[in-house]
PDB file of C-alpha atoms in Angstrom:
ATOM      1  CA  UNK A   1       5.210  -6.560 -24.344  1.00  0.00           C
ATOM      2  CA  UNK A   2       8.633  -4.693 -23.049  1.00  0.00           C
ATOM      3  CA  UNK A   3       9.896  -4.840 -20.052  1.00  0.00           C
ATOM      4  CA  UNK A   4       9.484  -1.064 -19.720  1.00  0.00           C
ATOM      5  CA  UNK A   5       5.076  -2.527 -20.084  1.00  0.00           C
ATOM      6  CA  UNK A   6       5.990  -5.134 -18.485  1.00  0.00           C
ATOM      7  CA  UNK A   7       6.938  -3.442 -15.263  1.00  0.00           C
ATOM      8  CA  UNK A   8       4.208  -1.027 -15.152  1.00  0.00           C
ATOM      9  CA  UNK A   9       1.519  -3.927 -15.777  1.00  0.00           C
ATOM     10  CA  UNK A  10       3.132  -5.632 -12.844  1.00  0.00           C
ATOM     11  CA  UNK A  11       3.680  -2.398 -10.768  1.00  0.00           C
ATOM     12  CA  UNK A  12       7.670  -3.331 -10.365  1.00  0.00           C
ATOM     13  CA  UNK A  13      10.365  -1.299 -11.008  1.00  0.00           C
ATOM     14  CA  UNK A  14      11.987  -2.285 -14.708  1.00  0.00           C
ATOM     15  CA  UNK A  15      15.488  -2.955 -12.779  1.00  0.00           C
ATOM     16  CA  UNK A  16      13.020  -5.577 -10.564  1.00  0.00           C
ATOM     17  CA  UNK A  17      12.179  -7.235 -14.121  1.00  0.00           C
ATOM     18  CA  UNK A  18      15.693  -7.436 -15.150  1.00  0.00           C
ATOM     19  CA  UNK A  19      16.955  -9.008 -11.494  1.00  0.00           C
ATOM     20  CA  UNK A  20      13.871 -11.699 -11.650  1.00  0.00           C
ATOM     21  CA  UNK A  21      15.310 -12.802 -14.821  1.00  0.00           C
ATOM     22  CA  UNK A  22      18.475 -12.725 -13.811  1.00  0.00           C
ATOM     23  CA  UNK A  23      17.669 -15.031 -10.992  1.00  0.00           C
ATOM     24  CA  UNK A  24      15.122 -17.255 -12.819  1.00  0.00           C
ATOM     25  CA  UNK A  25      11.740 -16.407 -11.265  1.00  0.00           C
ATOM     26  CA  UNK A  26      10.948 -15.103 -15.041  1.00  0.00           C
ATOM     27  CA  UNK A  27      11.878 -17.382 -17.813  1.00  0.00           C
ATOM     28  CA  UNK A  28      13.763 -16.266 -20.932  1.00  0.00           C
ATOM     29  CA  UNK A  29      11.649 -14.006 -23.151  1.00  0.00           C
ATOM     30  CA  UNK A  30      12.377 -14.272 -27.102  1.00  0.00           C
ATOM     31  CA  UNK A  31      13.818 -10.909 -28.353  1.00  0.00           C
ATOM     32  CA  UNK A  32      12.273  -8.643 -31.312  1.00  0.00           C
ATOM     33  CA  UNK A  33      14.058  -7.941 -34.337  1.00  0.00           C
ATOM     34  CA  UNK A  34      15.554  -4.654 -32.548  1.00  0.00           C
ATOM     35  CA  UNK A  35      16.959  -6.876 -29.776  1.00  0.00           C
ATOM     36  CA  UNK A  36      14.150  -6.050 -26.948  1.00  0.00           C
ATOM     37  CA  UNK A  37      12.734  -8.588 -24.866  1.00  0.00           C
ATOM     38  CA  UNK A  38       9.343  -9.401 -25.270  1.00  0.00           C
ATOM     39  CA  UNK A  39       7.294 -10.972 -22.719  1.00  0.00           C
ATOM     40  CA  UNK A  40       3.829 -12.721 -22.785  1.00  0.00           C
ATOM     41  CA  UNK A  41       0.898 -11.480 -20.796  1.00  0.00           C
ATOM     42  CA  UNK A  42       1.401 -14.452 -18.647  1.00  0.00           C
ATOM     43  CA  UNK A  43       4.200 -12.454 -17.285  1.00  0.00           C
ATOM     44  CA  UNK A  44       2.336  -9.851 -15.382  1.00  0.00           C
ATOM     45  CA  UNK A  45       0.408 -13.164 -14.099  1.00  0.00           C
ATOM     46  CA  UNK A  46       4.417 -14.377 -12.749  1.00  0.00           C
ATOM     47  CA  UNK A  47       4.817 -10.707 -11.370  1.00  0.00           C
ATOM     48  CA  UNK A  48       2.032 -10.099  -9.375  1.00  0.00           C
ATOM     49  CA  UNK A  49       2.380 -13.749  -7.933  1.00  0.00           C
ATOM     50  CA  UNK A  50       5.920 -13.357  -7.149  1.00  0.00           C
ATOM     51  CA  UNK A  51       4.931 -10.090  -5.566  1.00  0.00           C
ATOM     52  CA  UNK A  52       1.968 -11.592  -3.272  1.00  0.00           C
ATOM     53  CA  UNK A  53       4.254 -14.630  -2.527  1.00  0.00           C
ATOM     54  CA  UNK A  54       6.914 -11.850  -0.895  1.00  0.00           C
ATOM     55  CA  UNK A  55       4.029 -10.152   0.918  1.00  0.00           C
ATOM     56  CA  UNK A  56       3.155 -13.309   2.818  1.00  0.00           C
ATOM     57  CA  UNK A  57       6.920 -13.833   4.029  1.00  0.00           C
ATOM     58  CA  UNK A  58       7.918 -15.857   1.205  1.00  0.00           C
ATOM     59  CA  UNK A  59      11.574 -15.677  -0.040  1.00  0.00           C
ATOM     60  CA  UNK A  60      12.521 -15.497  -3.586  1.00  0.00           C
ATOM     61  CA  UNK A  61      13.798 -18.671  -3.425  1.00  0.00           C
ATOM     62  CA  UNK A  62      10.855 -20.319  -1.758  1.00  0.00           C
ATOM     63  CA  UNK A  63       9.037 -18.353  -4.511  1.00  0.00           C
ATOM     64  CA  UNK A  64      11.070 -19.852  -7.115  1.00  0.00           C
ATOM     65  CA  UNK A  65      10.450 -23.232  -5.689  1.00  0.00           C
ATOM     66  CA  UNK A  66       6.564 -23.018  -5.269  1.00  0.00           C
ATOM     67  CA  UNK A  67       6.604 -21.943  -9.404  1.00  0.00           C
ATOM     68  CA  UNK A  68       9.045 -24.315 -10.367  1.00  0.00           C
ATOM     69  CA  UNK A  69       6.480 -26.981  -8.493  1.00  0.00           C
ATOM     70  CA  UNK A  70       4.060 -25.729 -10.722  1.00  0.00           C
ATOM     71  CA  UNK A  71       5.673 -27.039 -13.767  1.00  0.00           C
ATOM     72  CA  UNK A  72       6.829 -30.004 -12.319  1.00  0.00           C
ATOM     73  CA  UNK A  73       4.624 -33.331 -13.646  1.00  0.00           C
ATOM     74  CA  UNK A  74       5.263 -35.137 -10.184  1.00  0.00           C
ATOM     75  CA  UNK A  75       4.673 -32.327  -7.792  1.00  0.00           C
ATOM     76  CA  UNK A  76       1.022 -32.407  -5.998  1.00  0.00           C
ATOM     77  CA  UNK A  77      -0.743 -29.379  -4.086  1.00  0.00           C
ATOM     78  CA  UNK A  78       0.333 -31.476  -0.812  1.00  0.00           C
ATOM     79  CA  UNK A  79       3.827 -30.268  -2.081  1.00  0.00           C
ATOM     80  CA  UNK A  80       2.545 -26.777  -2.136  1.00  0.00           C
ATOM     81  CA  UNK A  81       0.509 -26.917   1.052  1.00  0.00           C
ATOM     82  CA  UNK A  82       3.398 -28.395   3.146  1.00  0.00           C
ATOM     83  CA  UNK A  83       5.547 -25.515   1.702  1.00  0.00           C
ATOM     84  CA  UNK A  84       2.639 -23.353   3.160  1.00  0.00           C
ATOM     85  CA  UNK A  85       2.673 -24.661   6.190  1.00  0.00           C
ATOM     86  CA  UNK A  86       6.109 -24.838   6.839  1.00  0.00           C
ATOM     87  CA  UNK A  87       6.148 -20.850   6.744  1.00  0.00           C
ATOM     88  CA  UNK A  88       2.885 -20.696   8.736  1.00  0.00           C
ATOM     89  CA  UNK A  89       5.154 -22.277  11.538  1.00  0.00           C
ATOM     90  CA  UNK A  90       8.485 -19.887  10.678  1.00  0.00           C
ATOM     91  CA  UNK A  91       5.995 -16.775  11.049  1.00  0.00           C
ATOM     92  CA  UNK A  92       4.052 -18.104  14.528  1.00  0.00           C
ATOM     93  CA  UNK A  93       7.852 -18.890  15.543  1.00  0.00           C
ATOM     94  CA  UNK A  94       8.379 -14.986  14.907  1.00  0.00           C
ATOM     95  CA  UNK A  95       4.987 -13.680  16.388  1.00  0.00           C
ATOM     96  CA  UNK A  96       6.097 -15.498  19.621  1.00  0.00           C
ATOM     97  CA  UNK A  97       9.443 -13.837  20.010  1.00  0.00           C
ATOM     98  CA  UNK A  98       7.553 -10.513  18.982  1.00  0.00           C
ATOM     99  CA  UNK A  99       4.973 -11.274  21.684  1.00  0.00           C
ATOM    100  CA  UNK A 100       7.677 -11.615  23.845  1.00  0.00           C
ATOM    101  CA  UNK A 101       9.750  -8.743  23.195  1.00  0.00           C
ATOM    102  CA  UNK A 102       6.264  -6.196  23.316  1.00  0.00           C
ATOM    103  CA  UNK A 103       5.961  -7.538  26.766  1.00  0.00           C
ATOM    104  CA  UNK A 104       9.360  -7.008  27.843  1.00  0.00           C
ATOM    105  CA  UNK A 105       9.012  -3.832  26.701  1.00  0.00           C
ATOM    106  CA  UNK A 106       5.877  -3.317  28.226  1.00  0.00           C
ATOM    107  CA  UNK A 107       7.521  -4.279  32.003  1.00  0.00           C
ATOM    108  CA  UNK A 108      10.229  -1.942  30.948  1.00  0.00           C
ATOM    109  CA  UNK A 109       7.780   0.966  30.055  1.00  0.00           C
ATOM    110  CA  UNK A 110       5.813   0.968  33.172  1.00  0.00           C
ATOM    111  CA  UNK A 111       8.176   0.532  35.332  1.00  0.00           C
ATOM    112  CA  UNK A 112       9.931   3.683  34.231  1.00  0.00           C
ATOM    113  CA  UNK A 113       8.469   6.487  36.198  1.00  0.00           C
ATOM    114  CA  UNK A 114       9.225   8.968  32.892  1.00  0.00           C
ATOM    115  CA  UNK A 115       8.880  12.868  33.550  1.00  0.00           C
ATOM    116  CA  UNK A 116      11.845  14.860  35.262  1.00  0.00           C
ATOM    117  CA  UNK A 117      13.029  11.515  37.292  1.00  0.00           C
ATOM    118  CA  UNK A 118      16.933  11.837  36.512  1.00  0.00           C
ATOM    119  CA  UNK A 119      18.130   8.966  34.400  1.00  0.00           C
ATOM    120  CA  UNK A 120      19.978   7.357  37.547  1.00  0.00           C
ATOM    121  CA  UNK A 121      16.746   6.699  38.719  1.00  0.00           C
ATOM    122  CA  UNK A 122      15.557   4.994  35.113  1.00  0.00           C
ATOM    123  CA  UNK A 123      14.738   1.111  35.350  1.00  0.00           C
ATOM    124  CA  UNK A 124      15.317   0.804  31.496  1.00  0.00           C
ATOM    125  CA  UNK A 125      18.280   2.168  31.332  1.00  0.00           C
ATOM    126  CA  UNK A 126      19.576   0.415  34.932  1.00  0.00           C
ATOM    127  CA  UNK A 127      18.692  -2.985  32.931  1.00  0.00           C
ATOM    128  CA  UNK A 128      20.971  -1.908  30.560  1.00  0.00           C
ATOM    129  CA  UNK A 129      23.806  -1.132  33.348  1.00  0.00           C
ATOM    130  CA  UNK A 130      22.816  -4.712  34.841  1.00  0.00           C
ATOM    131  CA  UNK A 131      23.022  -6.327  31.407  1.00  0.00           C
ATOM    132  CA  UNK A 132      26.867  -4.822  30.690  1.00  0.00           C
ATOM    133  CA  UNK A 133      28.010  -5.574  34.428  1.00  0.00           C
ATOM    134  CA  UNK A 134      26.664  -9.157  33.977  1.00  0.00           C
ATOM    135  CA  UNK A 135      28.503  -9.489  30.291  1.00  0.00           C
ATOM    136  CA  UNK A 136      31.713  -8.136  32.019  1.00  0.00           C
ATOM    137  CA  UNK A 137      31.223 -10.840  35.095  1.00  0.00           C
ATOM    138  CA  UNK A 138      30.743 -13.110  32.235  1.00  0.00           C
ATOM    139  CA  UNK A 139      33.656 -12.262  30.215  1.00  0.00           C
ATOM    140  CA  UNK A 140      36.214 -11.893  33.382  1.00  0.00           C
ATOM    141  CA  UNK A 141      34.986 -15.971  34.739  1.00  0.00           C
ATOM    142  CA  UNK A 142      35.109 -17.025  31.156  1.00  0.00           C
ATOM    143  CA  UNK A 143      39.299 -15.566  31.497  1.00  0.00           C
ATOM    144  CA  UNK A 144      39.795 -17.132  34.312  1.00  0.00           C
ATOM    145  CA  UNK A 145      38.495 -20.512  34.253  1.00  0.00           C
ATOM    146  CA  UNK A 146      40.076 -21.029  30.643  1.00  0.00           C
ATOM    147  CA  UNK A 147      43.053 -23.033  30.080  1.00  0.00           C
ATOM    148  CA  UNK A 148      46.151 -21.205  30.160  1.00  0.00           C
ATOM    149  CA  UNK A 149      48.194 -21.346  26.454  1.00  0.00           C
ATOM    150  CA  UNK A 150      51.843 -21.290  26.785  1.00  0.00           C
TER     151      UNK A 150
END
């Protein structure tokens, strides 16, 4: 198959086809006669793994790890499931700092009495006024505790 069939098998773009081979998720494909590339069905298999794989937070060069582990005689599914894991961890990591922030934001939100309040009055926006007065405090001690240069 093309890469033109290729890509709409896979539901990619053909420039994605071109860029996977480029980077080596998609091994070499012979060429026709007329120069195309032609790919085996086992391509659209690659594709929509490589696709999944980036839907679950995995990078392209995670993915090309976890298919190059595929192929590789010593390489075990603990290989795979530690890879697995590892990300579990990365993404709870991320949850926790999203959990965070929501609830930050949530303190933020209900302490804000909204409706015609002038902005003066605005706790959000005074946390932003307390955040650049305490960056400026920060920046002026910084000056003038450091070591003179002359």
């Amino acid at each position: 198959m093309t890469r033109g069939e290729l890509a709409r098998h896979g539901q990619v773009n053909p420039e994605t086809i071109r860029y996977y081979e480029r980077s080596g998720l998609l091994p070499p494909a012979p060429r026709s006669e007329a120069g195309y590339r032609l790919f085996d069905p086992a391509a659209v298999q690659r594709i929509r793994f490589i696709k999944r794989a980036q839907a679950v937070g995995f990078s392209l060069d995670e993915i090309r790890t976890l298919l190059d582990l595929q192929f590789a005689p010593e390489a075990t599914c603990g290989d795979v499931r530690a890879m697995v894991e590892t990300k579990i961890g990365e993404i709870e990591r991320k949850i926790g700092l999203l959990q965070a922030m929501r609830d930050e934001l949530r303190v933020l939100f209900d302490d804000c009495p909204g409706g015609d309040h002038p902005t003066d009055e605005c706790p959000i926006l005074a946390l932003r006024r307390r955040i650049k007065r305490s960056i400026r405090q920060s920046w002026k001690h910084n000056i003038s505790t450091s070591p003179s240069r002359g």
